[in-house]
mmCIF file with all atom_site columns, C-alpha atoms in Angstrom:
data_model
loop_
_atom_site.group_PDB
_atom_site.id
_atom_site.type_symbol
_atom_site.label_atom_id
_atom_site.label_alt_id
_atom_site.label_comp_id
_atom_site.label_asym_id
_atom_site.label_entity_id
_atom_site.label_seq_id
_atom_site.pdbx_PDB_ins_code
_atom_site.Cartn_x
_atom_site.Cartn_y
_atom_site.Cartn_z
_atom_site.occupancy
_atom_site.B_iso_or_equiv
_atom_site.pdbx_formal_charge
_atom_site.auth_seq_id
_atom_site.auth_comp_id
_atom_site.auth_asym_id
_atom_site.auth_atom_id
_atom_site.pdbx_PDB_model_num
ATOM 1   C CA . GLY A 1 1   ? 202.304 125.849 67.206 1.00 0.00 ? 1   GLY A CA 1
ATOM 2   C CA . GLU A 1 2   ? 198.718 124.737 67.087 1.00 0.00 ? 2   GLU A CA 1
ATOM 3   C CA . ASP A 1 3   ? 196.478 126.221 64.415 1.00 0.00 ? 3   ASP A CA 1
ATOM 4   C CA . VAL A 1 4   ? 193.585 126.743 66.827 1.00 0.00 ? 4   VAL A CA 1
ATOM 5   C CA . GLU A 1 5   ? 194.220 127.429 70.514 1.00 0.00 ? 5   GLU A CA 1
ATOM 6   C CA . GLN A 1 6   ? 191.872 127.612 73.468 1.00 0.00 ? 6   GLN A CA 1
ATOM 7   C CA . SER A 1 7   ? 192.282 127.829 77.214 1.00 0.00 ? 7   SER A CA 1
ATOM 8   C CA . LEU A 1 8   ? 191.586 124.428 78.719 1.00 0.00 ? 8   LEU A CA 1
ATOM 9   C CA . PHE A 1 9   ? 189.383 125.204 81.704 1.00 0.00 ? 9   PHE A CA 1
ATOM 10  C CA . LEU A 1 10  ? 186.824 127.742 82.893 1.00 0.00 ? 10  LEU A CA 1
ATOM 11  C CA . SER A 1 11  ? 184.912 127.772 86.158 1.00 0.00 ? 11  SER A CA 1
ATOM 12  C CA . VAL A 1 12  ? 181.873 130.015 86.424 1.00 0.00 ? 12  VAL A CA 1
ATOM 13  C CA . ARG A 1 13  ? 179.086 130.537 88.930 1.00 0.00 ? 13  ARG A CA 1
ATOM 14  C CA . GLU A 1 14  ? 175.526 129.862 87.922 1.00 0.00 ? 14  GLU A CA 1
ATOM 15  C CA . GLY A 1 15  ? 173.885 133.034 86.637 1.00 0.00 ? 15  GLY A CA 1
ATOM 16  C CA . ASP A 1 16  ? 177.164 134.699 85.674 1.00 0.00 ? 16  ASP A CA 1
ATOM 17  C CA . SER A 1 17  ? 178.417 135.156 82.123 1.00 0.00 ? 17  SER A CA 1
ATOM 18  C CA . SER A 1 18  ? 181.011 132.798 80.654 1.00 0.00 ? 18  SER A CA 1
ATOM 19  C CA . VAL A 1 19  ? 183.530 133.908 78.072 1.00 0.00 ? 19  VAL A CA 1
ATOM 20  C CA . ILE A 1 20  ? 185.492 131.291 76.142 1.00 0.00 ? 20  ILE A CA 1
ATOM 21  C CA . ASN A 1 21  ? 188.369 132.496 73.998 1.00 0.00 ? 21  ASN A CA 1
ATOM 22  C CA . CYS A 1 22  ? 189.960 131.053 70.884 1.00 0.00 ? 22  CYS A CA 1
ATOM 23  C CA . THR A 1 23  ? 192.783 132.118 68.600 1.00 0.00 ? 23  THR A CA 1
ATOM 24  C CA . TYR A 1 24  ? 193.457 130.777 65.133 1.00 0.00 ? 24  TYR A CA 1
ATOM 25  C CA . THR A 1 25  ? 196.165 131.153 62.523 1.00 0.00 ? 25  THR A CA 1
ATOM 26  C CA . ASP A 1 26  ? 194.500 130.529 59.159 1.00 0.00 ? 26  ASP A CA 1
ATOM 27  C CA . SER A 1 27  ? 192.575 133.595 58.029 1.00 0.00 ? 27  SER A CA 1
ATOM 28  C CA . SER A 1 28  ? 191.101 131.914 54.950 1.00 0.00 ? 28  SER A CA 1
ATOM 29  C CA . SER A 1 29  ? 188.255 130.194 56.802 1.00 0.00 ? 29  SER A CA 1
ATOM 30  C CA . THR A 1 30  ? 184.843 131.109 55.498 1.00 0.00 ? 30  THR A CA 1
ATOM 31  C CA . TYR A 1 31  ? 183.156 130.283 58.787 1.00 0.00 ? 31  TYR A CA 1
ATOM 32  C CA . LEU A 1 32  ? 184.268 129.834 62.374 1.00 0.00 ? 32  LEU A CA 1
ATOM 33  C CA . TYR A 1 33  ? 182.243 127.501 64.547 1.00 0.00 ? 33  TYR A CA 1
ATOM 34  C CA . TRP A 1 34  ? 181.523 126.785 68.181 1.00 0.00 ? 34  TRP A CA 1
ATOM 35  C CA . TYR A 1 35  ? 180.566 123.265 69.211 1.00 0.00 ? 35  TYR A CA 1
ATOM 36  C CA . LYS A 1 36  ? 179.470 121.842 72.564 1.00 0.00 ? 36  LYS A CA 1
ATOM 37  C CA . GLN A 1 37  ? 180.336 118.327 73.747 1.00 0.00 ? 37  GLN A CA 1
ATOM 38  C CA . GLU A 1 38  ? 178.686 116.681 76.721 1.00 0.00 ? 38  GLU A CA 1
ATOM 39  C CA . PRO A 1 39  ? 180.285 113.614 78.360 1.00 0.00 ? 39  PRO A CA 1
ATOM 40  C CA . GLY A 1 40  ? 180.370 110.548 76.132 1.00 0.00 ? 40  GLY A CA 1
ATOM 41  C CA . ALA A 1 41  ? 178.611 112.296 73.273 1.00 0.00 ? 41  ALA A CA 1
ATOM 42  C CA . GLY A 1 42  ? 179.435 113.773 69.912 1.00 0.00 ? 42  GLY A CA 1
ATOM 43  C CA . LEU A 1 43  ? 179.787 117.453 69.132 1.00 0.00 ? 43  LEU A CA 1
ATOM 44  C CA . GLN A 1 44  ? 176.694 119.618 68.858 1.00 0.00 ? 44  GLN A CA 1
ATOM 45  C CA . LEU A 1 45  ? 176.859 122.719 66.693 1.00 0.00 ? 45  LEU A CA 1
ATOM 46  C CA . LEU A 1 46  ? 176.113 125.725 68.896 1.00 0.00 ? 46  LEU A CA 1
ATOM 47  C CA . THR A 1 47  ? 176.635 128.671 66.628 1.00 0.00 ? 47  THR A CA 1
ATOM 48  C CA . TYR A 1 48  ? 178.889 130.030 63.936 1.00 0.00 ? 48  TYR A CA 1
ATOM 49  C CA . ILE A 1 49  ? 180.039 133.313 62.489 1.00 0.00 ? 49  ILE A CA 1
ATOM 50  C CA . PHE A 1 50  ? 180.782 134.238 58.926 1.00 0.00 ? 50  PHE A CA 1
ATOM 51  C CA . SER A 1 51  ? 184.318 135.522 58.520 1.00 0.00 ? 51  SER A CA 1
ATOM 52  C CA . ASN A 1 52  ? 183.248 138.994 57.385 1.00 0.00 ? 52  ASN A CA 1
ATOM 53  C CA . MET A 1 53  ? 181.129 139.587 60.503 1.00 0.00 ? 53  MET A CA 1
ATOM 54  C CA . ASP A 1 54  ? 182.276 141.081 63.803 1.00 0.00 ? 54  ASP A CA 1
ATOM 55  C CA . MET A 1 55  ? 179.495 139.869 66.039 1.00 0.00 ? 55  MET A CA 1
ATOM 56  C CA . LYS A 1 56  ? 176.617 137.459 66.062 1.00 0.00 ? 56  LYS A CA 1
ATOM 57  C CA . GLN A 1 57  ? 174.004 137.074 68.792 1.00 0.00 ? 57  GLN A CA 1
ATOM 58  C CA . ASP A 1 58  ? 171.808 134.038 69.194 1.00 0.00 ? 58  ASP A CA 1
ATOM 59  C CA . GLN A 1 59  ? 169.671 134.079 72.364 1.00 0.00 ? 59  GLN A CA 1
ATOM 60  C CA . ARG A 1 60  ? 172.130 133.630 75.276 1.00 0.00 ? 60  ARG A CA 1
ATOM 61  C CA . LEU A 1 61  ? 175.105 133.209 72.962 1.00 0.00 ? 61  LEU A CA 1
ATOM 62  C CA . THR A 1 62  ? 177.236 136.038 71.574 1.00 0.00 ? 62  THR A CA 1
ATOM 63  C CA . VAL A 1 63  ? 180.124 135.400 69.216 1.00 0.00 ? 63  VAL A CA 1
ATOM 64  C CA . LEU A 1 64  ? 182.747 138.086 68.712 1.00 0.00 ? 64  LEU A CA 1
ATOM 65  C CA . LEU A 1 65  ? 185.304 137.946 65.936 1.00 0.00 ? 65  LEU A CA 1
ATOM 66  C CA . ASN A 1 66  ? 188.426 140.099 65.780 1.00 0.00 ? 66  ASN A CA 1
ATOM 67  C CA . LYS A 1 67  ? 189.886 139.344 62.382 1.00 0.00 ? 67  LYS A CA 1
ATOM 68  C CA . LYS A 1 68  ? 192.945 141.528 62.859 1.00 0.00 ? 68  LYS A CA 1
ATOM 69  C CA . ASP A 1 69  ? 194.009 139.596 65.966 1.00 0.00 ? 69  ASP A CA 1
ATOM 70  C CA . LYS A 1 70  ? 192.515 136.291 64.725 1.00 0.00 ? 70  LYS A CA 1
ATOM 71  C CA . HIS A 1 71  ? 190.596 136.029 67.964 1.00 0.00 ? 71  HIS A CA 1
ATOM 72  C CA . LEU A 1 72  ? 187.192 134.476 68.455 1.00 0.00 ? 72  LEU A CA 1
ATOM 73  C CA . SER A 1 73  ? 185.144 134.436 71.624 1.00 0.00 ? 73  SER A CA 1
ATOM 74  C CA . LEU A 1 74  ? 181.908 132.876 72.806 1.00 0.00 ? 74  LEU A CA 1
ATOM 75  C CA . ARG A 1 75  ? 179.944 134.556 75.568 1.00 0.00 ? 75  ARG A CA 1
ATOM 76  C CA . ILE A 1 76  ? 177.200 132.621 77.349 1.00 0.00 ? 76  ILE A CA 1
ATOM 77  C CA . ALA A 1 77  ? 174.872 134.896 79.293 1.00 0.00 ? 77  ALA A CA 1
ATOM 78  C CA . ASP A 1 78  ? 173.159 133.702 82.495 1.00 0.00 ? 78  ASP A CA 1
ATOM 79  C CA . THR A 1 79  ? 175.173 130.474 82.566 1.00 0.00 ? 79  THR A CA 1
ATOM 80  C CA . GLN A 1 80  ? 173.221 127.437 83.780 1.00 0.00 ? 80  GLN A CA 1
ATOM 81  C CA . THR A 1 81  ? 174.362 124.065 85.131 1.00 0.00 ? 81  THR A CA 1
ATOM 82  C CA . GLY A 1 82  ? 173.273 122.529 81.826 1.00 0.00 ? 82  GLY A CA 1
ATOM 83  C CA . ASP A 1 83  ? 175.965 124.601 80.131 1.00 0.00 ? 83  ASP A CA 1
ATOM 84  C CA . SER A 1 84  ? 178.663 122.504 81.811 1.00 0.00 ? 84  SER A CA 1
ATOM 85  C CA . ALA A 1 85  ? 180.458 120.812 78.909 1.00 0.00 ? 85  ALA A CA 1
ATOM 86  C CA . ILE A 1 86  ? 183.510 121.048 76.668 1.00 0.00 ? 86  ILE A CA 1
ATOM 87  C CA . TYR A 1 87  ? 183.366 123.803 74.078 1.00 0.00 ? 87  TYR A CA 1
ATOM 88  C CA . PHE A 1 88  ? 185.345 123.623 70.851 1.00 0.00 ? 88  PHE A CA 1
ATOM 89  C CA . CYS A 1 89  ? 186.092 126.323 68.353 1.00 0.00 ? 89  CYS A CA 1
ATOM 90  C CA . ALA A 1 90  ? 186.788 125.206 64.805 1.00 0.00 ? 90  ALA A CA 1
ATOM 91  C CA . GLU A 1 91  ? 187.868 126.717 61.538 1.00 0.00 ? 91  GLU A CA 1
ATOM 92  C CA . THR A 1 92  ? 186.881 125.358 58.168 1.00 0.00 ? 92  THR A CA 1
ATOM 93  C CA . ALA A 1 93  ? 189.872 125.998 55.916 1.00 0.00 ? 93  ALA A CA 1
ATOM 94  C CA . LYS A 1 94  ? 191.943 123.139 57.308 1.00 0.00 ? 94  LYS A CA 1
ATOM 95  C CA . LEU A 1 95  ? 189.233 121.432 59.379 1.00 0.00 ? 95  LEU A CA 1
ATOM 96  C CA . GLN A 1 96  ? 191.096 122.299 62.573 1.00 0.00 ? 96  GLN A CA 1
ATOM 97  C CA . PHE A 1 97  ? 189.577 122.158 66.043 1.00 0.00 ? 97  PHE A CA 1
ATOM 98  C CA . GLY A 1 98  ? 190.885 123.631 69.258 1.00 0.00 ? 98  GLY A CA 1
ATOM 99  C CA . ALA A 1 99  ? 191.659 121.334 72.189 1.00 0.00 ? 99  ALA A CA 1
ATOM 100 C CA . GLY A 1 100 ? 188.414 122.316 73.874 1.00 0.00 ? 100 GLY A CA 1
ATOM 101 C CA . THR A 1 101 ? 187.577 124.393 76.949 1.00 0.00 ? 101 THR A CA 1
ATOM 102 C CA . GLN A 1 102 ? 186.062 122.501 79.876 1.00 0.00 ? 102 GLN A CA 1
ATOM 103 C CA . VAL A 1 103 ? 183.394 124.748 81.395 1.00 0.00 ? 103 VAL A CA 1
ATOM 104 C CA . VAL A 1 104 ? 182.270 123.898 84.918 1.00 0.00 ? 104 VAL A CA 1
ATOM 105 C CA . VAL A 1 105 ? 179.263 125.738 86.292 1.00 0.00 ? 105 VAL A CA 1
ATOM 106 C CA . THR A 1 106 ? 179.000 125.858 90.069 1.00 0.00 ? 106 THR A CA 1
ATOM 107 C CA . PRO A 1 107 ? 175.795 126.608 92.021 1.00 0.00 ? 107 PRO A CA 1
ATOM 108 C CA . ASP B 2 1   ? 164.690 112.262 61.980 1.00 0.00 ? 1   ASP B CA 1
ATOM 109 C CA . GLY B 2 2   ? 167.824 112.839 59.954 1.00 0.00 ? 2   GLY B CA 1
ATOM 110 C CA . GLY B 2 3   ? 171.167 112.306 61.551 1.00 0.00 ? 3   GLY B CA 1
ATOM 111 C CA . ILE B 2 4   ? 174.422 110.395 61.806 1.00 0.00 ? 4   ILE B CA 1
ATOM 112 C CA . THR B 2 5   ? 174.564 106.976 63.405 1.00 0.00 ? 5   THR B CA 1
ATOM 113 C CA . GLN B 2 6   ? 177.796 105.498 64.662 1.00 0.00 ? 6   GLN B CA 1
ATOM 114 C CA . SER B 2 7   ? 178.079 101.918 65.834 1.00 0.00 ? 7   SER B CA 1
ATOM 115 C CA . PRO B 2 8   ? 179.025 100.297 68.043 1.00 0.00 ? 8   PRO B CA 1
ATOM 116 C CA . LYS B 2 9   ? 179.151 102.741 70.947 1.00 0.00 ? 9   LYS B CA 1
ATOM 117 C CA . TYR B 2 10  ? 181.937 100.725 72.608 1.00 0.00 ? 10  TYR B CA 1
ATOM 118 C CA . LEU B 2 11  ? 184.445 98.460  70.879 1.00 0.00 ? 11  LEU B CA 1
ATOM 119 C CA . PHE B 2 12  ? 187.320 96.363  72.127 1.00 0.00 ? 12  PHE B CA 1
ATOM 120 C CA . ARG B 2 13  ? 190.261 95.285  70.026 1.00 0.00 ? 13  ARG B CA 1
ATOM 121 C CA . LYS B 2 14  ? 192.725 92.507  70.602 1.00 0.00 ? 14  LYS B CA 1
ATOM 122 C CA . GLU B 2 15  ? 196.367 92.824  69.643 1.00 0.00 ? 15  GLU B CA 1
ATOM 123 C CA . GLY B 2 16  ? 196.928 92.284  65.921 1.00 0.00 ? 16  GLY B CA 1
ATOM 124 C CA . GLN B 2 17  ? 193.254 92.593  65.074 1.00 0.00 ? 17  GLN B CA 1
ATOM 125 C CA . ASN B 2 18  ? 191.564 94.914  62.593 1.00 0.00 ? 18  ASN B CA 1
ATOM 126 C CA . VAL B 2 19  ? 188.271 96.454  63.643 1.00 0.00 ? 19  VAL B CA 1
ATOM 127 C CA . THR B 2 20  ? 185.746 98.451  61.646 1.00 0.00 ? 20  THR B CA 1
ATOM 128 C CA . LEU B 2 21  ? 183.696 101.357 62.952 1.00 0.00 ? 21  LEU B CA 1
ATOM 129 C CA . SER B 2 22  ? 180.431 102.085 61.214 1.00 0.00 ? 22  SER B CA 1
ATOM 130 C CA . CYS B 2 23  ? 179.113 105.523 60.245 1.00 0.00 ? 23  CYS B CA 1
ATOM 131 C CA . GLU B 2 24  ? 175.817 106.028 58.440 1.00 0.00 ? 24  GLU B CA 1
ATOM 132 C CA . GLN B 2 25  ? 174.053 109.299 57.618 1.00 0.00 ? 25  GLN B CA 1
ATOM 133 C CA . ASN B 2 26  ? 170.619 110.017 56.181 1.00 0.00 ? 26  ASN B CA 1
ATOM 134 C CA . LEU B 2 27  ? 171.156 113.740 55.740 1.00 0.00 ? 27  LEU B CA 1
ATOM 135 C CA . ASN B 2 28  ? 171.979 113.394 52.041 1.00 0.00 ? 28  ASN B CA 1
ATOM 136 C CA . HIS B 2 29  ? 175.345 115.013 52.741 1.00 0.00 ? 29  HIS B CA 1
ATOM 137 C CA . ASP B 2 30  ? 178.139 114.776 50.188 1.00 0.00 ? 30  ASP B CA 1
ATOM 138 C CA . ALA B 2 31  ? 181.075 115.051 52.566 1.00 0.00 ? 31  ALA B CA 1
ATOM 139 C CA . MET B 2 32  ? 181.942 112.757 55.460 1.00 0.00 ? 32  MET B CA 1
ATOM 140 C CA . TYR B 2 33  ? 184.796 112.819 57.979 1.00 0.00 ? 33  TYR B CA 1
ATOM 141 C CA . TRP B 2 34  ? 186.487 110.744 60.649 1.00 0.00 ? 34  TRP B CA 1
ATOM 142 C CA . TYR B 2 35  ? 188.142 112.297 63.678 1.00 0.00 ? 35  TYR B CA 1
ATOM 143 C CA . ARG B 2 36  ? 190.021 110.913 66.622 1.00 0.00 ? 36  ARG B CA 1
ATOM 144 C CA . GLN B 2 37  ? 189.678 112.505 70.056 1.00 0.00 ? 37  GLN B CA 1
ATOM 145 C CA . ASP B 2 38  ? 192.151 111.911 72.871 1.00 0.00 ? 38  ASP B CA 1
ATOM 146 C CA . PRO B 2 39  ? 191.775 113.333 76.397 1.00 0.00 ? 39  PRO B CA 1
ATOM 147 C CA . GLY B 2 40  ? 192.842 116.956 76.626 1.00 0.00 ? 40  GLY B CA 1
ATOM 148 C CA . GLN B 2 41  ? 193.305 117.216 72.888 1.00 0.00 ? 41  GLN B CA 1
ATOM 149 C CA . GLY B 2 42  ? 191.191 118.562 70.116 1.00 0.00 ? 42  GLY B CA 1
ATOM 150 C CA . LEU B 2 43  ? 189.832 116.519 67.278 1.00 0.00 ? 43  LEU B CA 1
ATOM 151 C CA . ARG B 2 44  ? 192.370 115.260 64.795 1.00 0.00 ? 44  ARG B CA 1
ATOM 152 C CA . LEU B 2 45  ? 191.294 114.482 61.251 1.00 0.00 ? 45  LEU B CA 1
ATOM 153 C CA . ILE B 2 46  ? 191.931 110.910 60.096 1.00 0.00 ? 46  ILE B CA 1
ATOM 154 C CA . TYR B 2 47  ? 190.253 110.755 56.682 1.00 0.00 ? 47  TYR B CA 1
ATOM 155 C CA . TYR B 2 48  ? 187.594 112.643 54.795 1.00 0.00 ? 48  TYR B CA 1
ATOM 156 C CA . SER B 2 49  ? 185.541 112.040 51.682 1.00 0.00 ? 49  SER B CA 1
ATOM 157 C CA . GLN B 2 50  ? 183.918 114.704 49.551 1.00 0.00 ? 50  GLN B CA 1
ATOM 158 C CA . ILE B 2 51  ? 182.200 112.357 47.124 1.00 0.00 ? 51  ILE B CA 1
ATOM 159 C CA . VAL B 2 52  ? 181.425 108.678 46.656 1.00 0.00 ? 52  VAL B CA 1
ATOM 160 C CA . ASN B 2 53  ? 184.407 106.520 45.693 1.00 0.00 ? 53  ASN B CA 1
ATOM 161 C CA . ASP B 2 54  ? 186.882 109.224 46.663 1.00 0.00 ? 54  ASP B CA 1
ATOM 162 C CA . PHE B 2 55  ? 188.601 110.046 49.941 1.00 0.00 ? 55  PHE B CA 1
ATOM 163 C CA . GLN B 2 56  ? 191.681 111.900 51.210 1.00 0.00 ? 56  GLN B CA 1
ATOM 164 C CA . LYS B 2 57  ? 194.057 111.416 54.106 1.00 0.00 ? 57  LYS B CA 1
ATOM 165 C CA . GLY B 2 58  ? 193.850 113.762 57.012 1.00 0.00 ? 58  GLY B CA 1
ATOM 166 C CA . ASP B 2 59  ? 196.532 114.612 59.554 1.00 0.00 ? 59  ASP B CA 1
ATOM 167 C CA . ILE B 2 60  ? 196.806 111.175 61.174 1.00 0.00 ? 60  ILE B CA 1
ATOM 168 C CA . ALA B 2 61  ? 195.824 108.597 58.521 1.00 0.00 ? 61  ALA B CA 1
ATOM 169 C CA . GLU B 2 62  ? 198.580 106.071 59.264 1.00 0.00 ? 62  GLU B CA 1
ATOM 170 C CA . GLY B 2 63  ? 197.157 102.800 60.593 1.00 0.00 ? 63  GLY B CA 1
ATOM 171 C CA . TYR B 2 64  ? 193.646 103.558 59.365 1.00 0.00 ? 64  TYR B CA 1
ATOM 172 C CA . SER B 2 65  ? 191.706 102.846 56.174 1.00 0.00 ? 65  SER B CA 1
ATOM 173 C CA . VAL B 2 66  ? 188.313 103.917 54.836 1.00 0.00 ? 66  VAL B CA 1
ATOM 174 C CA . SER B 2 67  ? 185.932 103.282 51.967 1.00 0.00 ? 67  SER B CA 1
ATOM 175 C CA . ARG B 2 68  ? 183.104 105.307 50.473 1.00 0.00 ? 68  ARG B CA 1
ATOM 176 C CA . GLU B 2 69  ? 181.077 102.968 48.285 1.00 0.00 ? 69  GLU B CA 1
ATOM 177 C CA . LYS B 2 70  ? 177.773 104.631 49.140 1.00 0.00 ? 70  LYS B CA 1
ATOM 178 C CA . LYS B 2 71  ? 176.901 108.235 49.853 1.00 0.00 ? 71  LYS B CA 1
ATOM 179 C CA . GLU B 2 72  ? 175.322 107.268 53.172 1.00 0.00 ? 72  GLU B CA 1
ATOM 180 C CA . SER B 2 73  ? 178.181 105.202 54.558 1.00 0.00 ? 73  SER B CA 1
ATOM 181 C CA . PHE B 2 74  ? 181.817 105.896 55.493 1.00 0.00 ? 74  PHE B CA 1
ATOM 182 C CA . PRO B 2 75  ? 183.262 102.993 57.539 1.00 0.00 ? 75  PRO B CA 1
ATOM 183 C CA . LEU B 2 76  ? 186.628 103.344 59.253 1.00 0.00 ? 76  LEU B CA 1
ATOM 184 C CA . THR B 2 77  ? 188.942 100.364 59.752 1.00 0.00 ? 77  THR B CA 1
ATOM 185 C CA . VAL B 2 78  ? 191.508 100.572 62.523 1.00 0.00 ? 78  VAL B CA 1
ATOM 186 C CA . THR B 2 79  ? 194.255 98.227  61.415 1.00 0.00 ? 79  THR B CA 1
ATOM 187 C CA . SER B 2 80  ? 196.814 96.340  63.468 1.00 0.00 ? 80  SER B CA 1
ATOM 188 C CA . ALA B 2 81  ? 199.371 98.875  62.223 1.00 0.00 ? 81  ALA B CA 1
ATOM 189 C CA . GLN B 2 82  ? 197.780 101.506 64.477 1.00 0.00 ? 82  GLN B CA 1
ATOM 190 C CA . LYS B 2 83  ? 199.784 100.943 67.645 1.00 0.00 ? 83  LYS B CA 1
ATOM 191 C CA . ASN B 2 84  ? 197.838 103.273 69.897 1.00 0.00 ? 84  ASN B CA 1
ATOM 192 C CA . PRO B 2 85  ? 194.204 102.932 68.844 1.00 0.00 ? 85  PRO B CA 1
ATOM 193 C CA . THR B 2 86  ? 192.566 103.636 72.212 1.00 0.00 ? 86  THR B CA 1
ATOM 194 C CA . ALA B 2 87  ? 190.524 106.806 71.664 1.00 0.00 ? 87  ALA B CA 1
ATOM 195 C CA . PHE B 2 88  ? 187.080 108.233 71.038 1.00 0.00 ? 88  PHE B CA 1
ATOM 196 C CA . TYR B 2 89  ? 186.250 108.212 67.322 1.00 0.00 ? 89  TYR B CA 1
ATOM 197 C CA . LEU B 2 90  ? 183.835 110.716 65.848 1.00 0.00 ? 90  LEU B CA 1
ATOM 198 C CA . CYS B 2 91  ? 182.228 110.673 62.435 1.00 0.00 ? 91  CYS B CA 1
ATOM 199 C CA . ALA B 2 92  ? 180.809 113.821 60.866 1.00 0.00 ? 92  ALA B CA 1
ATOM 200 C CA . SER B 2 93  ? 179.174 114.932 57.638 1.00 0.00 ? 93  SER B CA 1
ATOM 201 C CA . SER B 2 94  ? 178.537 118.204 55.877 1.00 0.00 ? 94  SER B CA 1
ATOM 202 C CA . ALA B 2 95  ? 176.389 119.235 52.972 1.00 0.00 ? 95  ALA B CA 1
ATOM 203 C CA . ASP B 2 96  ? 178.907 120.602 50.541 1.00 0.00 ? 96  ASP B CA 1
ATOM 204 C CA . ARG B 2 97  ? 181.935 119.033 48.964 1.00 0.00 ? 97  ARG B CA 1
ATOM 205 C CA . GLY B 2 98  ? 184.217 121.942 49.697 1.00 0.00 ? 98  GLY B CA 1
ATOM 206 C CA . HIS B 2 99  ? 183.493 121.703 53.463 1.00 0.00 ? 99  HIS B CA 1
ATOM 207 C CA . SER B 2 100 ? 184.288 125.350 53.845 1.00 0.00 ? 100 SER B CA 1
ATOM 208 C CA . ASN B 2 101 ? 180.778 126.712 53.827 1.00 0.00 ? 101 ASN B CA 1
ATOM 209 C CA . GLN B 2 102 ? 178.665 124.258 55.735 1.00 0.00 ? 102 GLN B CA 1
ATOM 210 C CA . PRO B 2 103 ? 178.827 123.121 59.349 1.00 0.00 ? 103 PRO B CA 1
ATOM 211 C CA . GLN B 2 104 ? 179.635 119.552 60.230 1.00 0.00 ? 104 GLN B CA 1
ATOM 212 C CA . HIS B 2 105 ? 177.102 117.352 61.965 1.00 0.00 ? 105 HIS B CA 1
ATOM 213 C CA . PHE B 2 106 ? 178.499 114.743 64.314 1.00 0.00 ? 106 PHE B CA 1
ATOM 214 C CA . GLY B 2 107 ? 177.536 111.277 65.419 1.00 0.00 ? 107 GLY B CA 1
ATOM 215 C CA . ASP B 2 108 ? 177.663 110.202 69.074 1.00 0.00 ? 108 ASP B CA 1
ATOM 216 C CA . GLY B 2 109 ? 181.035 108.526 68.729 1.00 0.00 ? 109 GLY B CA 1
ATOM 217 C CA . THR B 2 110 ? 182.603 105.097 69.228 1.00 0.00 ? 110 THR B CA 1
ATOM 218 C CA . ARG B 2 111 ? 184.951 104.460 72.126 1.00 0.00 ? 111 ARG B CA 1
ATOM 219 C CA . LEU B 2 112 ? 187.653 101.985 71.153 1.00 0.00 ? 112 LEU B CA 1
ATOM 220 C CA . SER B 2 113 ? 189.776 100.240 73.768 1.00 0.00 ? 113 SER B CA 1
ATOM 221 C CA . ILE B 2 114 ? 192.551 97.654  73.661 1.00 0.00 ? 114 ILE B CA 1
ATOM 222 C CA . LEU B 2 115 ? 192.036 94.328  75.434 1.00 0.00 ? 115 LEU B CA 1
#
């Protein structure tokens, strides 16, 4: 199976919260990252969490890490149309990225 | 402003032709990486380099070659041996050689198509 897995699509209404989930297999990663990709562009680092943390909050973004279940999530509060993009989770031990979650924000 | 510059933005390859994608960074980063992105798939690592004059194969190195003669530059050549080269290619760099502690910074990508 894939080392990093994500659901492929999420539709959310403007103003609601979005939650993007990710599971990984390699527990040796020092950091776990979330990146955002807009159409035709490269990846922009959104946030990251150190592997010995459970939660990190950065303005509208909250990252939760469940090390036991190897589950990572990204919550975007008050989702805006500008948040429409593909979101990737990534681990650093093997430089593996998930397939990306396409987030579509509807008015 | 510091960053990573990839060129060209769009590239077309004829059958049997080698093409080279450029990647330059002025972030003073030691490590550089090349990824391939196909629709509906994550990024797949082609090659990476942790120091000048050294590089390692990633998961899908066949049909590709790289060089790292300068710290700032990590060009990728897509050879004629790569039978399915149509994809979006992303270059990245990170500060440390071990790549496990520092985030990667990405360029804006090169879209390669077959004529």
